[in-house]
mmCIF file of N, CA and C in Angstrom:
data_model
loop_
_atom_site.group_PDB
_atom_site.id
_atom_site.type_symbol
_atom_site.label_atom_id
_atom_site.label_comp_id
_atom_site.label_asym_id
_atom_site.label_seq_id
_atom_site.Cartn_x
_atom_site.Cartn_y
_atom_site.Cartn_z
ATOM 1 N N MET A 1 122.196 0.849 48.441
ATOM 2 C CA MET A 1 123.206 2.002 48.673
ATOM 3 C C MET A 1 123.700 1.886 50.217
ATOM 4 N N SER A 2 124.798 1.887 50.257
ATOM 5 C CA SER A 2 125.595 1.620 51.400
ATOM 6 C C SER A 2 125.800 2.912 52.465
ATOM 7 N N ARG A 3 126.185 2.373 53.783
ATOM 8 C CA ARG A 3 127.076 3.750 54.174
ATOM 9 C C ARG A 3 128.150 3.956 53.785
ATOM 10 N N GLU A 4 128.438 2.999 52.958
ATOM 11 C CA GLU A 4 130.276 3.928 52.509
ATOM 12 C C GLU A 4 130.172 4.281 51.333
ATOM 13 N N ASP A 5 128.683 4.600 51.029
ATOM 14 C CA ASP A 5 129.333 5.713 49.541
ATOM 15 C C ASP A 5 128.994 6.805 49.742
ATOM 16 N N PRO A 6 129.858 7.751 49.352
ATOM 17 C CA PRO A 6 129.940 9.162 49.564
ATOM 18 C C PRO A 6 128.949 9.715 49.959
ATOM 19 N N GLN A 7 128.939 10.551 50.633
ATOM 20 C CA GLN A 7 128.161 11.276 51.448
ATOM 21 C C GLN A 7 127.978 12.870 50.873
ATOM 22 N N LEU A 8 127.154 13.912 50.627
ATOM 23 C CA LEU A 8 126.973 15.155 50.207
ATOM 24 C C LEU A 8 125.855 15.865 50.604
ATOM 25 N N ARG A 9 126.125 17.312 51.670
ATOM 26 C CA ARG A 9 125.108 18.479 51.728
ATOM 27 C C ARG A 9 124.256 18.891 51.218
ATOM 28 N N ILE A 10 123.452 19.010 50.695
ATOM 29 C CA ILE A 10 123.361 20.092 49.874
ATOM 30 C C ILE A 10 122.212 21.189 50.805
ATOM 31 N N ARG A 11 122.131 22.080 50.287
ATOM 32 C CA ARG A 11 121.108 23.702 51.304
ATOM 33 C C ARG A 11 119.780 23.606 50.045
ATOM 34 N N LEU A 12 118.446 23.553 50.300
ATOM 35 C CA LEU A 12 117.421 23.411 49.250
ATOM 36 C C LEU A 12 116.550 24.212 49.412
ATOM 37 N N PRO A 13 115.877 25.083 49.501
ATOM 38 C CA PRO A 13 114.823 25.836 49.145
ATOM 39 C C PRO A 13 113.074 25.506 49.952
ATOM 40 N N ILE A 14 113.190 25.300 51.092
ATOM 41 C CA ILE A 14 111.981 24.543 51.474
ATOM 42 C C ILE A 14 110.993 24.119 51.143
ATOM 43 N N GLU A 15 110.096 24.838 49.956
ATOM 44 C CA GLU A 15 109.219 23.979 49.294
ATOM 45 C C GLU A 15 109.992 22.929 48.334
ATOM 46 N N LEU A 16 110.694 22.703 48.327
ATOM 47 C CA LEU A 16 111.608 21.828 47.371
ATOM 48 C C LEU A 16 111.741 20.938 48.540
ATOM 49 N N LYS A 17 112.652 20.974 49.207
ATOM 50 C CA LYS A 17 112.355 19.481 50.401
ATOM 51 C C LYS A 17 111.085 19.193 50.682
ATOM 52 N N ASP A 18 110.207 20.566 51.258
ATOM 53 C CA ASP A 18 108.806 19.553 50.917
ATOM 54 C C ASP A 18 108.084 18.681 50.062
ATOM 55 N N LYS A 19 108.744 19.397 48.902
ATOM 56 C CA LYS A 19 107.840 18.271 47.467
ATOM 57 C C LYS A 19 108.944 17.273 47.600
ATOM 58 N N ILE A 20 109.776 16.835 48.279
ATOM 59 C CA ILE A 20 110.912 15.513 48.008
ATOM 60 C C ILE A 20 110.607 15.200 48.701
ATOM 61 N N GLU A 21 109.722 15.694 49.936
ATOM 62 C CA GLU A 21 109.513 14.651 51.334
ATOM 63 C C GLU A 21 107.825 13.941 50.698
ATOM 64 N N SER A 22 107.450 15.111 50.124
ATOM 65 C CA SER A 22 105.775 14.334 50.274
ATOM 66 C C SER A 22 106.267 12.886 48.936
ATOM 67 N N VAL A 23 106.602 13.922 47.840
ATOM 68 C CA VAL A 23 106.959 12.453 46.818
ATOM 69 C C VAL A 23 107.155 11.137 47.967
ATOM 70 N N SER A 24 108.595 11.555 48.242
ATOM 71 C CA SER A 24 109.059 10.215 48.808
ATOM 72 C C SER A 24 108.479 9.088 50.065
ATOM 73 N N LYS A 25 107.186 9.749 50.590
ATOM 74 C CA LYS A 25 106.412 9.571 51.913
ATOM 75 C C LYS A 25 105.200 9.354 50.472
ATOM 76 N N THR A 26 105.340 9.078 49.230
ATOM 77 C CA THR A 26 104.232 8.135 47.997
ATOM 78 C C THR A 26 104.889 7.206 48.218
ATOM 79 N N ASN A 27 105.684 7.414 47.506
ATOM 80 C CA ASN A 27 106.549 6.026 46.982
ATOM 81 C C ASN A 27 107.446 5.574 47.948
ATOM 82 N N ASN A 28 107.200 5.258 48.893
ATOM 83 C CA ASN A 28 107.871 4.615 50.498
ATOM 84 C C ASN A 28 108.700 4.355 50.429
ATOM 85 N N ARG A 29 109.785 5.651 49.907
ATOM 86 C CA ARG A 29 111.147 5.726 50.218
ATOM 87 C C ARG A 29 111.417 6.869 51.586
ATOM 88 N N SER A 30 112.709 6.479 51.446
ATOM 89 C CA SER A 30 113.323 7.436 52.172
ATOM 90 C C SER A 30 113.261 8.497 50.663
ATOM 91 N N MET A 31 113.719 9.943 52.492
ATOM 92 C CA MET A 31 114.005 11.049 51.408
ATOM 93 C C MET A 31 115.306 11.016 50.228
ATOM 94 N N ASN A 32 116.464 10.169 51.243
ATOM 95 C CA ASN A 32 117.248 10.001 50.023
ATOM 96 C C ASN A 32 117.529 9.340 48.727
ATOM 97 N N ALA A 33 116.602 8.158 49.080
ATOM 98 C CA ALA A 33 116.450 6.869 48.271
ATOM 99 C C ALA A 33 116.222 8.124 47.466
ATOM 100 N N GLU A 34 114.591 8.559 47.746
ATOM 101 C CA GLU A 34 113.706 9.674 46.322
ATOM 102 C C GLU A 34 114.659 10.339 45.420
ATOM 103 N N ILE A 35 115.831 11.217 46.241
ATOM 104 C CA ILE A 35 116.167 12.307 45.194
ATOM 105 C C ILE A 35 117.345 11.776 44.201
ATOM 106 N N VAL A 36 118.283 10.018 45.098
ATOM 107 C CA VAL A 36 118.794 9.120 43.932
ATOM 108 C C VAL A 36 117.882 8.906 42.982
ATOM 109 N N SER A 37 116.995 8.396 42.915
ATOM 110 C CA SER A 37 115.906 8.441 42.345
ATOM 111 C C SER A 37 116.092 9.026 41.030
ATOM 112 N N ILE A 38 114.480 10.338 41.613
ATOM 113 C CA ILE A 38 115.122 11.712 40.700
ATOM 114 C C ILE A 38 116.485 12.072 40.309
ATOM 115 N N LEU A 39 117.182 12.498 40.730
ATOM 116 C CA LEU A 39 118.704 12.580 39.773
ATOM 117 C C LEU A 39 118.464 10.952 38.974
ATOM 118 N N SER A 40 118.840 10.027 39.172
ATOM 119 C CA SER A 40 118.945 8.703 38.363
ATOM 120 C C SER A 40 118.207 8.774 36.624
ATOM 121 N N ASP A 41 116.683 9.175 37.123
ATOM 122 C CA ASP A 41 115.667 9.438 36.331
ATOM 123 C C ASP A 41 116.509 10.569 35.173
ATOM 124 N N PHE A 42 117.008 11.457 35.795
ATOM 125 C CA PHE A 42 117.261 12.298 35.012
ATOM 126 C C PHE A 42 118.137 12.129 34.112
ATOM 127 N N PHE A 43 119.051 11.852 34.730
ATOM 128 C CA PHE A 43 120.572 11.426 33.851
ATOM 129 C C PHE A 43 120.376 10.421 32.857
ATOM 130 N N ASN A 44 119.466 9.038 33.018
ATOM 131 C CA ASN A 44 118.667 8.312 32.286
ATOM 132 C C ASN A 44 118.633 8.883 30.967
ATOM 133 N N ARG A 45 117.418 10.060 31.532
ATOM 134 C CA ARG A 45 116.607 10.402 29.793
ATOM 135 C C ARG A 45 117.662 11.775 29.325
ATOM 136 N N GLU A 46 118.417 11.939 29.705
ATOM 137 C CA GLU A 46 119.105 12.988 29.517
ATOM 138 C C GLU A 46 120.165 11.887 28.708
ATOM 139 N N GLU A 47 120.662 11.072 28.595
ATOM 140 C CA GLU A 47 121.059 10.177 27.673
ATOM 141 C C GLU A 47 121.422 9.306 26.582
ATOM 142 N N GLN A 48 119.120 9.075 27.228
ATOM 143 C CA GLN A 48 118.834 8.527 25.653
ATOM 144 C C GLN A 48 118.202 9.588 24.704
ATOM 145 N N TYR A 49 118.155 10.806 25.370
ATOM 146 C CA TYR A 49 117.882 12.186 24.705
ATOM 147 C C TYR A 49 119.262 12.283 24.185
ATOM 148 N N ARG A 50 120.439 12.314 24.047
ATOM 149 C CA ARG A 50 121.629 12.485 22.997
ATOM 150 C C ARG A 50 121.805 11.529 22.144
ATOM 151 N N ASN A 51 121.701 9.605 22.183
ATOM 152 C CA ASN A 51 121.468 9.093 21.628
ATOM 153 C C ASN A 51 120.486 9.069 21.122
ATOM 154 N N SER A 52 119.400 9.869 21.133
ATOM 155 C CA SER A 52 118.599 9.819 20.218
ATOM 156 C C SER A 52 118.626 10.493 18.796
ATOM 157 N N MET A 53 119.291 11.788 19.875
ATOM 158 C CA MET A 53 119.593 12.636 18.652
ATOM 159 C C MET A 53 121.056 12.587 17.921
ATOM 160 N N VAL A 54 121.627 12.422 18.140
ATOM 161 C CA VAL A 54 122.789 10.724 17.587
ATOM 162 C C VAL A 54 121.793 10.376 16.266
ATOM 163 N N VAL A 55 121.139 9.652 16.347
ATOM 164 C CA VAL A 55 120.219 9.136 15.184
ATOM 165 C C VAL A 55 119.314 10.355 14.732
ATOM 166 N N VAL A 56 119.254 11.202 14.795
ATOM 167 C CA VAL A 56 118.577 11.270 13.877
ATOM 168 C C VAL A 56 119.350 12.899 12.819
ATOM 169 N N LEU A 57 120.345 12.924 13.685
ATOM 170 C CA LEU A 57 121.262 13.578 12.896
ATOM 171 C C LEU A 57 121.784 12.766 12.150
ATOM 172 N N GLY A 58 122.180 11.405 12.587
ATOM 173 C CA GLY A 58 122.595 10.890 11.380
ATOM 174 C C GLY A 58 121.654 10.503 10.113
ATOM 175 N N TRP A 59 120.872 9.701 10.485
ATOM 176 C CA TRP A 59 119.575 9.890 9.569
ATOM 177 C C TRP A 59 119.655 10.795 8.413
ATOM 178 N N GLU A 60 119.640 12.049 9.059
ATOM 179 C CA GLU A 60 119.840 13.587 8.278
ATOM 180 C C GLU A 60 121.149 14.055 7.436
ATOM 181 N N LEU A 61 121.940 13.799 7.453
ATOM 182 C CA LEU A 61 123.323 13.454 7.215
ATOM 183 C C LEU A 61 122.866 12.472 6.392
ATOM 184 N N MET A 62 122.975 11.077 6.664
ATOM 185 C CA MET A 62 122.914 10.635 5.289
ATOM 186 C C MET A 62 121.868 10.532 4.262
ATOM 187 N N ASN A 63 120.338 11.409 4.272
ATOM 188 C CA ASN A 63 119.468 11.568 3.390
ATOM 189 C C ASN A 63 120.033 12.892 2.942
ATOM 190 N N LYS A 64 120.959 13.819 3.539
ATOM 191 C CA LYS A 64 121.274 15.058 2.661
ATOM 192 C C LYS A 64 123.024 15.298 1.723
ATOM 193 N N HIS A 65 123.414 13.630 2.205
ATOM 194 C CA HIS A 65 124.779 13.200 1.468
ATOM 195 C C HIS A 65 124.456 11.916 0.886
ATOM 196 N N PRO A 66 124.500 11.553 -0.040
ATOM 197 C CA PRO A 66 124.433 9.788 -0.280
ATOM 198 C C PRO A 66 125.709 9.502 -0.704
ATOM 199 N N GLU A 67 127.453 10.160 -1.000
ATOM 200 C CA GLU A 67 128.529 9.543 -0.346
ATOM 201 C C GLU A 67 128.583 9.537 1.120
ATOM 202 N N VAL A 68 127.873 10.084 2.397
ATOM 203 C CA VAL A 68 127.933 9.385 3.994
ATOM 204 C C VAL A 68 127.350 8.588 3.498
ATOM 205 N N ARG A 69 125.799 8.022 3.319
ATOM 206 C CA ARG A 69 125.002 6.893 2.663
ATOM 207 C C ARG A 69 126.145 6.011 2.286
ATOM 208 N N GLU A 70 126.191 6.048 1.172
ATOM 209 C CA GLU A 70 127.429 4.755 1.013
ATOM 210 C C GLU A 70 128.209 4.559 1.666
ATOM 211 N N ALA A 71 128.986 4.915 2.431
ATOM 212 C CA ALA A 71 130.410 4.773 3.022
ATOM 213 C C ALA A 71 129.899 4.224 3.882
ATOM 214 N N PHE A 72 128.763 4.234 4.660
ATOM 215 C CA PHE A 72 128.061 3.892 5.989
ATOM 216 C C PHE A 72 127.681 2.506 6.212
ATOM 217 N N TYR A 73 127.051 2.293 4.163
ATOM 218 C CA TYR A 73 126.428 1.473 4.305
ATOM 219 C C TYR A 73 127.934 -0.027 3.677
ATOM 220 N N ASN A 74 128.497 0.677 2.878
ATOM 221 C CA ASN A 74 130.372 0.022 3.131
ATOM 222 C C ASN A 74 130.778 -0.642 4.433
ATOM 223 N N LEU A 75 131.234 0.641 4.903
ATOM 224 C CA LEU A 75 131.533 0.103 6.570
ATOM 225 C C LEU A 75 130.788 -0.694 7.430
ATOM 226 N N ALA A 76 129.389 -0.678 7.336
ATOM 227 C CA ALA A 76 128.866 -1.406 8.145
ATOM 228 C C ALA A 76 128.483 -3.239 7.535
ATOM 229 N N ALA A 77 128.739 -3.323 5.873
ATOM 230 C CA ALA A 77 128.957 -4.433 5.074
ATOM 231 C C ALA A 77 130.470 -4.768 5.683
ATOM 232 N N ALA A 78 131.144 -4.166 5.816
ATOM 233 C CA ALA A 78 132.601 -5.167 6.192
ATOM 234 C C ALA A 78 132.208 -5.591 7.412
ATOM 235 N N MET A 79 131.885 -4.369 8.548
ATOM 236 C CA MET A 79 132.105 -4.789 10.214
ATOM 237 C C MET A 79 131.191 -6.294 10.044
ATOM 238 N N ALA A 80 129.861 -6.983 9.117
ATOM 239 C CA ALA A 80 128.891 -7.980 8.652
ATOM 240 C C ALA A 80 129.998 -9.138 8.540
ATOM 241 N N GLY A 81 130.839 -8.313 7.463
ATOM 242 C CA GLY A 81 131.736 -9.553 6.861
ATOM 243 C C GLY A 81 132.661 -10.034 7.901
ATOM 244 N N ALA A 82 133.364 -8.907 8.429
ATOM 245 C CA ALA A 82 134.297 -9.080 9.506
ATOM 246 C C ALA A 82 134.501 -10.340 10.320
ATOM 247 N N GLY A 83 132.699 -10.073 11.540
ATOM 248 C CA GLY A 83 132.327 -10.489 11.672
ATOM 249 C C GLY A 83 131.470 -12.683 11.494
ATOM 250 N N ASN A 84 131.794 -12.436 10.227
ATOM 251 C CA ASN A 84 131.697 -13.965 9.510
ATOM 252 C C ASN A 84 132.991 -15.107 9.936
ATOM 253 N N ASP A 85 133.981 -13.953 9.857
ATOM 254 C CA ASP A 85 135.383 -14.549 9.336
ATOM 255 C C ASP A 85 135.987 -15.161 10.708
ATOM 256 N N HIS A 86 135.977 -17.095 10.490
ATOM 257 C CA HIS A 86 136.467 -17.585 11.823
ATOM 258 C C HIS A 86 137.854 -18.330 11.942
ATOM 259 N N ASP A 87 138.198 -17.724 11.000
ATOM 260 C CA ASP A 87 140.014 -18.205 10.357
ATOM 261 C C ASP A 87 140.627 -18.515 11.812
#
């Protein structure tokens, strides 16, 4: 991170500040770097969760509705075929 990155002033309960300070020392990071790491991890996990839910819901939809499964496989086959066209 650079000095050109935006700054944000926040208020934290003292207990939370103390926890962040302790963890940052354990990880040999500044408190700022620790907070950035925690927030990045949170948003990455949230995105992975959303993506996994899309897969689960997609499988459920395909298993419950054969016409959806057939349409999906037809689309996948068409996409695979389109990738083989080199004209």
